[in-house]
PDB file of C-alpha atoms in Angstrom:
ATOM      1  CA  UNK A   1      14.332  29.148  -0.026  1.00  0.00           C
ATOM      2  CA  UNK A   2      12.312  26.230  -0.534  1.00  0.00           C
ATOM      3  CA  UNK A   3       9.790  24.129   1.930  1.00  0.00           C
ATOM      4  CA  UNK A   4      11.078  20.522   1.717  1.00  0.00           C
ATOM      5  CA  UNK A   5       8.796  18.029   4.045  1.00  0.00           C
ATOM      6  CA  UNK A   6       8.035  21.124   6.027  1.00  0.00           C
ATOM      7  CA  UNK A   7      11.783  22.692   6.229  1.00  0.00           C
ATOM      8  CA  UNK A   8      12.937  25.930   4.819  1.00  0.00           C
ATOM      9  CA  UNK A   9      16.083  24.583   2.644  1.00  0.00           C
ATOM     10  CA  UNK A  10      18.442  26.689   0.256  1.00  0.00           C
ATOM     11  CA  UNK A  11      18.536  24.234  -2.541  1.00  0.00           C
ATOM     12  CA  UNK A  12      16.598  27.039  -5.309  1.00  0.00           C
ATOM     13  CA  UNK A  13      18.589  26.083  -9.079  1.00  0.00           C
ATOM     14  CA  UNK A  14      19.645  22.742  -8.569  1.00  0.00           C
ATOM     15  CA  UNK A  15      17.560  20.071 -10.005  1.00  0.00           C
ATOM     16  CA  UNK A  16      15.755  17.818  -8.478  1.00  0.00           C
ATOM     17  CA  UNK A  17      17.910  14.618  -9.074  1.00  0.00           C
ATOM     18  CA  UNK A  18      20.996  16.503  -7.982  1.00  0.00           C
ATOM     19  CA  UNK A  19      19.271  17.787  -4.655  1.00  0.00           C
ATOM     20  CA  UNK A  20      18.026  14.219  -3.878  1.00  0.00           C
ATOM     21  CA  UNK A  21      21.199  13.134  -4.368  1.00  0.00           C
ATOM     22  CA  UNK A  22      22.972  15.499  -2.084  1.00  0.00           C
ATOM     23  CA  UNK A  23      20.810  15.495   0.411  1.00  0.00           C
ATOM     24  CA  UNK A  24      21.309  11.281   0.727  1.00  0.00           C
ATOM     25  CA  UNK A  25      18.123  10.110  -1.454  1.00  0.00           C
ATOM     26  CA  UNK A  26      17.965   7.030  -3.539  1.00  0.00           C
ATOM     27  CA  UNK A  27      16.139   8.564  -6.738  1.00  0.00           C
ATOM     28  CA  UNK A  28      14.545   4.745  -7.680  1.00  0.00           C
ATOM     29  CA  UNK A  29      13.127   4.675  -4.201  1.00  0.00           C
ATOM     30  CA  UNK A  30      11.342   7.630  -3.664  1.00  0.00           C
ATOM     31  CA  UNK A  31       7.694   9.408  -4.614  1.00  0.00           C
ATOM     32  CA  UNK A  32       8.569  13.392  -5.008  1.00  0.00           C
ATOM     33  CA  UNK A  33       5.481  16.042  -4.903  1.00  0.00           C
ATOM     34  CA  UNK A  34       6.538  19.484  -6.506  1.00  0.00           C
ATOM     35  CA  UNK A  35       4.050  22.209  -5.813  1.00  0.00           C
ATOM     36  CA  UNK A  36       1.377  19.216  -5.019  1.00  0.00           C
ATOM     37  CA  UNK A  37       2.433  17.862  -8.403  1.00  0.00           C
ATOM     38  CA  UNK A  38       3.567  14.487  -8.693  1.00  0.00           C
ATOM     39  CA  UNK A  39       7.199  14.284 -10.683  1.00  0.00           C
ATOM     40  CA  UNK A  40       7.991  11.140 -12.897  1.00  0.00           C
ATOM     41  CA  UNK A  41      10.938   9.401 -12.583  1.00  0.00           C
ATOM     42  CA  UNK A  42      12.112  10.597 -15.934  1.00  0.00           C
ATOM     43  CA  UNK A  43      11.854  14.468 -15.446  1.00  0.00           C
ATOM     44  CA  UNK A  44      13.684  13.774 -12.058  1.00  0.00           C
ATOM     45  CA  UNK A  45      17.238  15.906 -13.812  1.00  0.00           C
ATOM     46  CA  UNK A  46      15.078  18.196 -15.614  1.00  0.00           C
ATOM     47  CA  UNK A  47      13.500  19.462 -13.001  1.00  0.00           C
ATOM     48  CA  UNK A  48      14.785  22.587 -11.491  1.00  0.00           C
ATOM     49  CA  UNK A  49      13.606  23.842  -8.088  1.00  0.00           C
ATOM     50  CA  UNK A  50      12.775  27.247  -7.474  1.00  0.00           C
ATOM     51  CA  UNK A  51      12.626  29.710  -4.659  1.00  0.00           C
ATOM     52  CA  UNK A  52       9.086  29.119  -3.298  1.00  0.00           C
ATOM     53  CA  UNK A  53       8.370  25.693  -4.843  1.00  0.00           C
ATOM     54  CA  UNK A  54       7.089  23.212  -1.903  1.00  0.00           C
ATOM     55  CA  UNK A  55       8.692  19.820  -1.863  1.00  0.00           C
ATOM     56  CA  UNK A  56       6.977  16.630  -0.787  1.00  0.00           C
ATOM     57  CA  UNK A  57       9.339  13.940  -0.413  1.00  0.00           C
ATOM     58  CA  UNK A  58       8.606  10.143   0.205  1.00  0.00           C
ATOM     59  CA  UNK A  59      11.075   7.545   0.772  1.00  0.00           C
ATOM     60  CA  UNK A  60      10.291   4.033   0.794  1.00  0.00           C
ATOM     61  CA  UNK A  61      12.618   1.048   2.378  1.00  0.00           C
ATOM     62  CA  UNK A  62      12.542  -2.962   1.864  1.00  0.00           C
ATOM     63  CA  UNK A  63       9.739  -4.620   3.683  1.00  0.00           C
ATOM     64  CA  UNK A  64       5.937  -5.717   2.964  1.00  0.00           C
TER      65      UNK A  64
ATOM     66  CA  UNK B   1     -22.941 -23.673   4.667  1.00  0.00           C
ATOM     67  CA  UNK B   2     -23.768 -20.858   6.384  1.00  0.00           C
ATOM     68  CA  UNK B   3     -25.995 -18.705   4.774  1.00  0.00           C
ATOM     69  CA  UNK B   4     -25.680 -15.081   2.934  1.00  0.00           C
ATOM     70  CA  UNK B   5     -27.905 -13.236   5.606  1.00  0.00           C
ATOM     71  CA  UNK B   6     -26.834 -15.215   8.982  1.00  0.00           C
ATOM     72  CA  UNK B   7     -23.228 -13.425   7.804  1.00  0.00           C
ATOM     73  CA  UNK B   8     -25.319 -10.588   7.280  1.00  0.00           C
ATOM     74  CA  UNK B   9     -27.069 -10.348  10.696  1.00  0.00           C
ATOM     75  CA  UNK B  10     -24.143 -11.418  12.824  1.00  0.00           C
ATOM     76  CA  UNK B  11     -22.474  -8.082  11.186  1.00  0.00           C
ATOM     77  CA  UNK B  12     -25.512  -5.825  12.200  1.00  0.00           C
ATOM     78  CA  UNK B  13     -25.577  -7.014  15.529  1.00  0.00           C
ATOM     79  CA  UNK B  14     -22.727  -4.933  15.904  1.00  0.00           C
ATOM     80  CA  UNK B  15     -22.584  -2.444  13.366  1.00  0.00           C
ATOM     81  CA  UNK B  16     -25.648   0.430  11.842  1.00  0.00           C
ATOM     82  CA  UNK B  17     -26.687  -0.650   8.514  1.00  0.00           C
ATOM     83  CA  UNK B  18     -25.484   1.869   6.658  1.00  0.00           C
ATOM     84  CA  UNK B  19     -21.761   1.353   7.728  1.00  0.00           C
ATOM     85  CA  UNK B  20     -22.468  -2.386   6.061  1.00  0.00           C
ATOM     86  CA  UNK B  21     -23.955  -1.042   3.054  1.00  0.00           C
ATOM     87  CA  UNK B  22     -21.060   1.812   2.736  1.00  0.00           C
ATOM     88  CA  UNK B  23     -18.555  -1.635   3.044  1.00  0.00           C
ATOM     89  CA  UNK B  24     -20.692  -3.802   0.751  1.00  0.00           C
ATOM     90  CA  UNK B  25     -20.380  -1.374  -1.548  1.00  0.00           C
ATOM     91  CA  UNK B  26     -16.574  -0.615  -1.407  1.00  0.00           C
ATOM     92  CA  UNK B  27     -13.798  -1.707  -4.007  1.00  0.00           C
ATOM     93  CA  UNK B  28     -10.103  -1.879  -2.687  1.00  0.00           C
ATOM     94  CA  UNK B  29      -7.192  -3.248  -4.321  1.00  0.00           C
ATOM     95  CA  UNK B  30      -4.035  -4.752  -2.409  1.00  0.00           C
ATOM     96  CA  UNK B  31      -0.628  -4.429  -4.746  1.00  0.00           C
ATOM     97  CA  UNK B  32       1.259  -7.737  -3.171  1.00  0.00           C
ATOM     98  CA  UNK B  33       0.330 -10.219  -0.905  1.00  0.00           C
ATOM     99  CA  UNK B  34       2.969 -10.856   1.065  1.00  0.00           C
ATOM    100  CA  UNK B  35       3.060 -10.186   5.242  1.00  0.00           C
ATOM    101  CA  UNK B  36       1.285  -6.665   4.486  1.00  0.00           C
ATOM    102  CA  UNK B  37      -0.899  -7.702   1.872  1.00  0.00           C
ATOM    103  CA  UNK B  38      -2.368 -11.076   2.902  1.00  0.00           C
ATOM    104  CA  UNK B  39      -2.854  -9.512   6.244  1.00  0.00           C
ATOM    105  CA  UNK B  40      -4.754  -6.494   5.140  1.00  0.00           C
ATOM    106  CA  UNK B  41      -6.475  -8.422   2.790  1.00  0.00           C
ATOM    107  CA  UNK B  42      -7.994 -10.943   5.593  1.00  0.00           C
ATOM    108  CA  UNK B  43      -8.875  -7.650   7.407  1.00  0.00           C
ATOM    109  CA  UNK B  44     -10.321  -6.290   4.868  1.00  0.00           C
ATOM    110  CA  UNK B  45     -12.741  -9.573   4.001  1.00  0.00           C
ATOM    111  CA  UNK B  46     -13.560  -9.690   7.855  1.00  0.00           C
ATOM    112  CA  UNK B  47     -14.647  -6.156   7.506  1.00  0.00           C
ATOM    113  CA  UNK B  48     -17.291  -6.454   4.611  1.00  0.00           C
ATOM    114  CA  UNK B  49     -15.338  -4.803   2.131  1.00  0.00           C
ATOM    115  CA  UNK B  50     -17.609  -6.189  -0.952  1.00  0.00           C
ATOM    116  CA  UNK B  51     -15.181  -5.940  -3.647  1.00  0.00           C
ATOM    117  CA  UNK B  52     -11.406  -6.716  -3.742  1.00  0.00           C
ATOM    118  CA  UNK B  53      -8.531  -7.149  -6.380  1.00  0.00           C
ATOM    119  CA  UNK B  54      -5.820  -8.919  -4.960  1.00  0.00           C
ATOM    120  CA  UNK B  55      -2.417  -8.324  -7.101  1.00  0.00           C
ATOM    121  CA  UNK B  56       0.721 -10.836  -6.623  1.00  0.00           C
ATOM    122  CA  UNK B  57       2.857 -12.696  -8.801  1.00  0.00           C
ATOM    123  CA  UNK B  58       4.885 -14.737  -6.400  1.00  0.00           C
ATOM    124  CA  UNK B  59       4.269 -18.434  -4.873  1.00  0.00           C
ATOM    125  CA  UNK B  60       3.909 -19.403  -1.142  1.00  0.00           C
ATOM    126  CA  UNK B  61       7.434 -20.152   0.022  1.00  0.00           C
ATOM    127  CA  UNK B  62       8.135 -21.415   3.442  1.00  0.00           C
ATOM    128  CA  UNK B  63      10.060 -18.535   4.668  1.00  0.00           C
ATOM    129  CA  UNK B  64       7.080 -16.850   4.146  1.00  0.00           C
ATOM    130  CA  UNK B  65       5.126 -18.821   7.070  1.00  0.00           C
ATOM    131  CA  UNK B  66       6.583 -16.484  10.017  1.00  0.00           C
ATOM    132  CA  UNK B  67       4.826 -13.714   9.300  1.00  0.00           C
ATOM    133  CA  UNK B  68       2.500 -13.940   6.146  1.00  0.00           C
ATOM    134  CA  UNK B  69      -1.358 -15.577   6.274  1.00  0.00           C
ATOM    135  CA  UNK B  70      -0.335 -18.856   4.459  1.00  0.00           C
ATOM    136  CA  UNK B  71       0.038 -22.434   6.103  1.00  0.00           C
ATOM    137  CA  UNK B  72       1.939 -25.675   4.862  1.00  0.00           C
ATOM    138  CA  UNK B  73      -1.173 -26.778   2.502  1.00  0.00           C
ATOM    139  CA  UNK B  74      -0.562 -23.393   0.593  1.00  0.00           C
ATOM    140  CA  UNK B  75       3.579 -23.910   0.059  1.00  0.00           C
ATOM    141  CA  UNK B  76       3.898 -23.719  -3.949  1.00  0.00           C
ATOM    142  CA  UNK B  77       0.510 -22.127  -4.628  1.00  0.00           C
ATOM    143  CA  UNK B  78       0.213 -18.903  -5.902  1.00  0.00           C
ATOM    144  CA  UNK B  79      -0.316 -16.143  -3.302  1.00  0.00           C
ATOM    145  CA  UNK B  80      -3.301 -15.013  -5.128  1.00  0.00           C
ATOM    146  CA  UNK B  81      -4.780 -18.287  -5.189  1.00  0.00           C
ATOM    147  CA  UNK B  82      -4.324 -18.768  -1.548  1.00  0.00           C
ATOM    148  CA  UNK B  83      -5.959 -15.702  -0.526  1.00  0.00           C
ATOM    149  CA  UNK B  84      -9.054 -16.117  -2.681  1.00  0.00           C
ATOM    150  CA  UNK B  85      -9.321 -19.792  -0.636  1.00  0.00           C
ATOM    151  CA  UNK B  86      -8.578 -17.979   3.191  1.00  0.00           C
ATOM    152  CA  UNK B  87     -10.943 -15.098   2.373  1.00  0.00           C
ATOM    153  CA  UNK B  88     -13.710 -17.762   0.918  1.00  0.00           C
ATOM    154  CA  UNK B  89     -13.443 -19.722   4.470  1.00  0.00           C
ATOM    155  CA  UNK B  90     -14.142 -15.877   6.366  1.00  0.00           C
ATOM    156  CA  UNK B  91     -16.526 -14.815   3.657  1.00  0.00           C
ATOM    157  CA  UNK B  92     -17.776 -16.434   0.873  1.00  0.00           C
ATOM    158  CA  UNK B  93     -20.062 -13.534  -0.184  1.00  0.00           C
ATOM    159  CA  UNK B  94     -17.610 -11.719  -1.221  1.00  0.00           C
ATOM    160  CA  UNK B  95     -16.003 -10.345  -4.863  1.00  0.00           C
ATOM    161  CA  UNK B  96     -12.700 -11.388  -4.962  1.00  0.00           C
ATOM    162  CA  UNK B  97     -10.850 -10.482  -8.337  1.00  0.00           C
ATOM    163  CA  UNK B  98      -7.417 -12.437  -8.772  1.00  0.00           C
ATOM    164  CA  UNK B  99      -4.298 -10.376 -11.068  1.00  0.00           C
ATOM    165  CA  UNK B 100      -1.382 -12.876 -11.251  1.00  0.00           C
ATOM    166  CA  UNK B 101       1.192 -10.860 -12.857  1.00  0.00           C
ATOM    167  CA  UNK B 102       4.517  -8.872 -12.333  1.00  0.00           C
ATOM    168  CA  UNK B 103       3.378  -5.196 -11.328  1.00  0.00           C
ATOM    169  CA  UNK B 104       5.727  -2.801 -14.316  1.00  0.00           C
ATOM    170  CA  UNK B 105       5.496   0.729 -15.147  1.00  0.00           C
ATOM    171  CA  UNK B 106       3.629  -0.111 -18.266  1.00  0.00           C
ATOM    172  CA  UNK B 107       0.564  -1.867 -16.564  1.00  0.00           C
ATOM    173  CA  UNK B 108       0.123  -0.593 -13.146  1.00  0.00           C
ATOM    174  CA  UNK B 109      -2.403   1.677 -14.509  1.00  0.00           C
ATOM    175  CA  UNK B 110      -4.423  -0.143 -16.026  1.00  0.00           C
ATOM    176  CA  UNK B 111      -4.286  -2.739 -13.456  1.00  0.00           C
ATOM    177  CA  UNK B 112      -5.398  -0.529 -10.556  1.00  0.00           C
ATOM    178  CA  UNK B 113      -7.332   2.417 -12.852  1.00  0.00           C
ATOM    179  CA  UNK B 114     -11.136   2.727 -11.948  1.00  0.00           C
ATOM    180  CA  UNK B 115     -10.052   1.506  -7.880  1.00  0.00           C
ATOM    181  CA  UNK B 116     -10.394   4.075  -5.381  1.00  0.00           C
ATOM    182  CA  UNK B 117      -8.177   2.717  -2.698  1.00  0.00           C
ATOM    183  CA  UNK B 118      -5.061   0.618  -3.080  1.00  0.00           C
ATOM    184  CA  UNK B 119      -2.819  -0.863  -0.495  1.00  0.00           C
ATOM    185  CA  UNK B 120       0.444  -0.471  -1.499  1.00  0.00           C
ATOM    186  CA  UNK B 121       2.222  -3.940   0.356  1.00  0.00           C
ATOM    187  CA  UNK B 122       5.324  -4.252  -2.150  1.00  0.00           C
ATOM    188  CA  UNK B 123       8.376  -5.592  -0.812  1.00  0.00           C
ATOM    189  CA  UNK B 124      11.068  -3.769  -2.640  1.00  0.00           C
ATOM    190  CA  UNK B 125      11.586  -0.058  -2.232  1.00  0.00           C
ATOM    191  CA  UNK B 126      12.182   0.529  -5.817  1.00  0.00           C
ATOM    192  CA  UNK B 127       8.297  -1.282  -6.351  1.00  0.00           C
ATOM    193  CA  UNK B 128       6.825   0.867  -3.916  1.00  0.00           C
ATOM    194  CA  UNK B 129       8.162   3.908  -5.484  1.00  0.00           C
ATOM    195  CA  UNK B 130       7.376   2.790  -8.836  1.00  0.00           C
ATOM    196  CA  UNK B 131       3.580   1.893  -7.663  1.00  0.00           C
ATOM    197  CA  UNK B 132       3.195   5.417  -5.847  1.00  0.00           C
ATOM    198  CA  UNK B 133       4.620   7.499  -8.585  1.00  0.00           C
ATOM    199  CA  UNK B 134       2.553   5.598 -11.108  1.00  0.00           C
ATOM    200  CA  UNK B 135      -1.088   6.038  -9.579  1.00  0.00           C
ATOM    201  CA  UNK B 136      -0.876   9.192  -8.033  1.00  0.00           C
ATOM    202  CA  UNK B 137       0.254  10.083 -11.715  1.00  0.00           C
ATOM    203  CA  UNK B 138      -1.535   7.933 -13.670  1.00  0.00           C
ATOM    204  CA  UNK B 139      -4.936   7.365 -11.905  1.00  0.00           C
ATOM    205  CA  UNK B 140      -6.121  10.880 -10.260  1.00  0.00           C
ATOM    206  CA  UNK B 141      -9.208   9.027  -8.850  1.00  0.00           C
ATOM    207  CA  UNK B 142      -7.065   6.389  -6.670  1.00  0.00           C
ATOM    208  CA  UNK B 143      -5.799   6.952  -3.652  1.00  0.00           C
ATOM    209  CA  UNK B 144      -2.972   4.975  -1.887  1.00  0.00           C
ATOM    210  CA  UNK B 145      -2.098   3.768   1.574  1.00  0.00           C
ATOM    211  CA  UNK B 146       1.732   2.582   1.809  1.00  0.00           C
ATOM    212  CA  UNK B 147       3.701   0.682   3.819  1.00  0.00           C
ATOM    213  CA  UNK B 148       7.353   1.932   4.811  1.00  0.00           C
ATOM    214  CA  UNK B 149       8.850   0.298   7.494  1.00  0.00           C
ATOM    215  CA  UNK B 150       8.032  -2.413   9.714  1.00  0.00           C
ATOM    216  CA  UNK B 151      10.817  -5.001  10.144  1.00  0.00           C
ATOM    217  CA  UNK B 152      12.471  -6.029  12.835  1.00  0.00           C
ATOM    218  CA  UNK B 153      10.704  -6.026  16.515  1.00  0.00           C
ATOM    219  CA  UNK B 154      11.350  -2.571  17.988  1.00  0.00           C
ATOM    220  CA  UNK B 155       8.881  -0.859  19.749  1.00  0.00           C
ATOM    221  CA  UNK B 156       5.323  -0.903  17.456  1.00  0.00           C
ATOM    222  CA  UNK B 157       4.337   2.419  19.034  1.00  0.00           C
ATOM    223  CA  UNK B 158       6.719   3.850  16.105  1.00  0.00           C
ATOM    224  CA  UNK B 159       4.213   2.454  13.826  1.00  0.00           C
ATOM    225  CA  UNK B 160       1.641   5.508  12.866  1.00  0.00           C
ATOM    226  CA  UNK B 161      -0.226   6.484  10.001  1.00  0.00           C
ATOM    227  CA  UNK B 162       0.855   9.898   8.335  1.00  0.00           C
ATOM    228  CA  UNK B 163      -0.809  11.529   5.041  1.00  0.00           C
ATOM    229  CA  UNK B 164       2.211  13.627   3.175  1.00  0.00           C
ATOM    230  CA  UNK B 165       0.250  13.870  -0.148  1.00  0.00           C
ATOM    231  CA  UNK B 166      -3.509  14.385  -1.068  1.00  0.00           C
ATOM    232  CA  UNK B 167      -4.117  10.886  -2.284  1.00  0.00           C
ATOM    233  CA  UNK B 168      -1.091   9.002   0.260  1.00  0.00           C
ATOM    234  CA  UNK B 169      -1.274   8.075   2.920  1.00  0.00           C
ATOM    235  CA  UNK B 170       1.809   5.802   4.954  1.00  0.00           C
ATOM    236  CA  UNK B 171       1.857   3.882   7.399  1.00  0.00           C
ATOM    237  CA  UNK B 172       4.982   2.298   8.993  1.00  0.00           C
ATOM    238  CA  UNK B 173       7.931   3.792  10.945  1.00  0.00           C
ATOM    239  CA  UNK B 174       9.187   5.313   7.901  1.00  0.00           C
ATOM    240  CA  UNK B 175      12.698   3.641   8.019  1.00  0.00           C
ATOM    241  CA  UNK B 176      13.509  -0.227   9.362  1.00  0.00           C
ATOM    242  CA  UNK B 177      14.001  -1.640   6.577  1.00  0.00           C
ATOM    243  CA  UNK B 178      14.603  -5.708   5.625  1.00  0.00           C
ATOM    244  CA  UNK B 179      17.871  -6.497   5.468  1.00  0.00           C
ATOM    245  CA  UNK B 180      20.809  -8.194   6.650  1.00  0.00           C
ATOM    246  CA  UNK B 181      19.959  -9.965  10.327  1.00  0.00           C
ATOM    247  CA  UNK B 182      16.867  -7.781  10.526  1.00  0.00           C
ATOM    248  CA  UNK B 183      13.871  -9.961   9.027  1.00  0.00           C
ATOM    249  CA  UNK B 184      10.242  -9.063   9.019  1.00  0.00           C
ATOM    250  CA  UNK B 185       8.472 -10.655  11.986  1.00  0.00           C
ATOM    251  CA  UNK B 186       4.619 -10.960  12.015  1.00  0.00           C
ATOM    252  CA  UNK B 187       3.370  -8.316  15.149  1.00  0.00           C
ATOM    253  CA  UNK B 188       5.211  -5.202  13.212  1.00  0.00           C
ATOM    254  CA  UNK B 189       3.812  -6.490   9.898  1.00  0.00           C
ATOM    255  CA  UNK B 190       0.582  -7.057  11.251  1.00  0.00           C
ATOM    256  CA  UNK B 191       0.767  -3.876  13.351  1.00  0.00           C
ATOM    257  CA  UNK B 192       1.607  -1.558   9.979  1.00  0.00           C
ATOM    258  CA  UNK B 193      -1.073  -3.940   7.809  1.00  0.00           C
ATOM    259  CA  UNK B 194      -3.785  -3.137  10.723  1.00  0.00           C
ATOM    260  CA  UNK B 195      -2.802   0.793  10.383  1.00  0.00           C
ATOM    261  CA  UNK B 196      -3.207   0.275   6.373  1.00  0.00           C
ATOM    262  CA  UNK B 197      -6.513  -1.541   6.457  1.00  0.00           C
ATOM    263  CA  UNK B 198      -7.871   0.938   8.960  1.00  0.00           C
ATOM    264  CA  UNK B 199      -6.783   3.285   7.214  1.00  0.00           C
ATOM    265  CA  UNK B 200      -9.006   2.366   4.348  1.00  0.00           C
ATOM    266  CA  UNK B 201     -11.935   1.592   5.943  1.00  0.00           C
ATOM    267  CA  UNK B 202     -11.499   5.531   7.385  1.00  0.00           C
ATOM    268  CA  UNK B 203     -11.604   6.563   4.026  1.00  0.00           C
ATOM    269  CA  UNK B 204     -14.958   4.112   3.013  1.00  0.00           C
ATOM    270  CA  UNK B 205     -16.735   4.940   6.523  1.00  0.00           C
ATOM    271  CA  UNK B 206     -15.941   8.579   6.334  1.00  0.00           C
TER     272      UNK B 206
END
């Protein structure tokens, strides 16, 4: 299991992108902490999540 | 013209001298100037804050004028320009550093490196992102207060400030976004620009 914005979530060996994805995430429009780490853009499908890891997500909509 | 220190007196008839001096001293950079950003940055300039950067690349456009700072004389005039002239006629006293360009990948850091605190008052949700990811990366000294969601007119007690990272805070209602029939009016925006600029001065202050 993984913490993701506070909620324990089965998502442990997908990567990041593909867990974004699922779970209804526009990749270009959010800012994703791993572990308190702050994940580029680019390492978005390399990333694999773990059981344990702690998942920060941010998503931003138009307006400002 | 009024004077340096009558600007300075009127403010410590209200406030200890320190909390000037803490203000004087501060540096905070706005990343667009649209309804967030020209609002926070008036706020901002009416506060004391000594030292701001004001980013935009855009020009005043009349369907900016329902919720943004700008009047008819500033229609065609670069945003930054217009701020630096609104924030001279609140404070003159003031260090107000203009950056006219297109905020990218490539120079957001070096744009907003060596700035503690930076409003984040894009308009598109893929330039917010960008911004965020970028400095939090990029610049482990800033922080960043962001704003994600305000449109529309629903009720502003949805509007809160909420810290999900060390160095972000947001402030918004996390989801109405621009689009379609649902415009940005001016309270919301001003409602989530006065959360953003108070959340800054929290972070001067404390």
């Amino acid at each position: 299991m993984l913490t993701i914005n506070g909620e324990k979530i089965d998502a442990a060996g997908k990567s990041l992108a593909a867990y974004l994805q699922e779970a209804g995430f526009d990749t270009k429009r959010v800012a994703v902490e791993l572990n308190l780490e702050i994940v580029p853009l680019k390492d978005f499908e390399k990333t694999i999540l773990k059981d344990g890891d702690s998942l920060e997500i941010v998503r931003f909509v138009q307006g400002g | 013209m009024i004077g340096k220190s009558e600007l300075d007196r009127a403010f410590d008839a209200r406030f200890a001298p320190e909390i000037k001096a803490k203000l004087q001293a501060a540096r905070v950079a706005v990343a667009g100037l649209g309804g967030l950003g020209s609002n926070i940055a008036v706020m901002l300039a009416r506060s004391g804050v000594g030292h701001l950067k004001l980013v935009d690349f855009d020009k005043v456009d009349v369907t900016n004028l329902n919720r943004q700072m700008y009047g008819i004389p500033h229609l065609g005039r670069f945003k930054t320009d217009a701020v630096r002239d609104i924030l001279a006629d609140i404070n003159p006293y003031l260090d107000i550093e203009t950056v006219c360009v297109t905020v990218t990948p490539e120079n957001a850091a070096e744009i907003f490196r060596g700035w503690p605190i930076v409003c984040e008052a894009f308009d598109r949700p893929e330039n917010k992102a960008m911004l965020v990811r970028t400095l939090l990366a990029e610049c482990p000294q800033t922080i960043i207060v962001s704003g994600v969601g305000m449109a529309g007119y629903g009720d502003a007690n949805d509007i809160r400030t909420t810290h999900p990272m060390r160095r972000l805070y947001v402030c918004g209602d996390g989801e109405t976004a621009a689009g379609g029939m649902t415009g940005l009016m001016a309270p919301r925006v001003a409602v989530c620009a006065g959360h953003q600029a108070n959340q800054v001065l929290q972070l001067i202050l404390q």
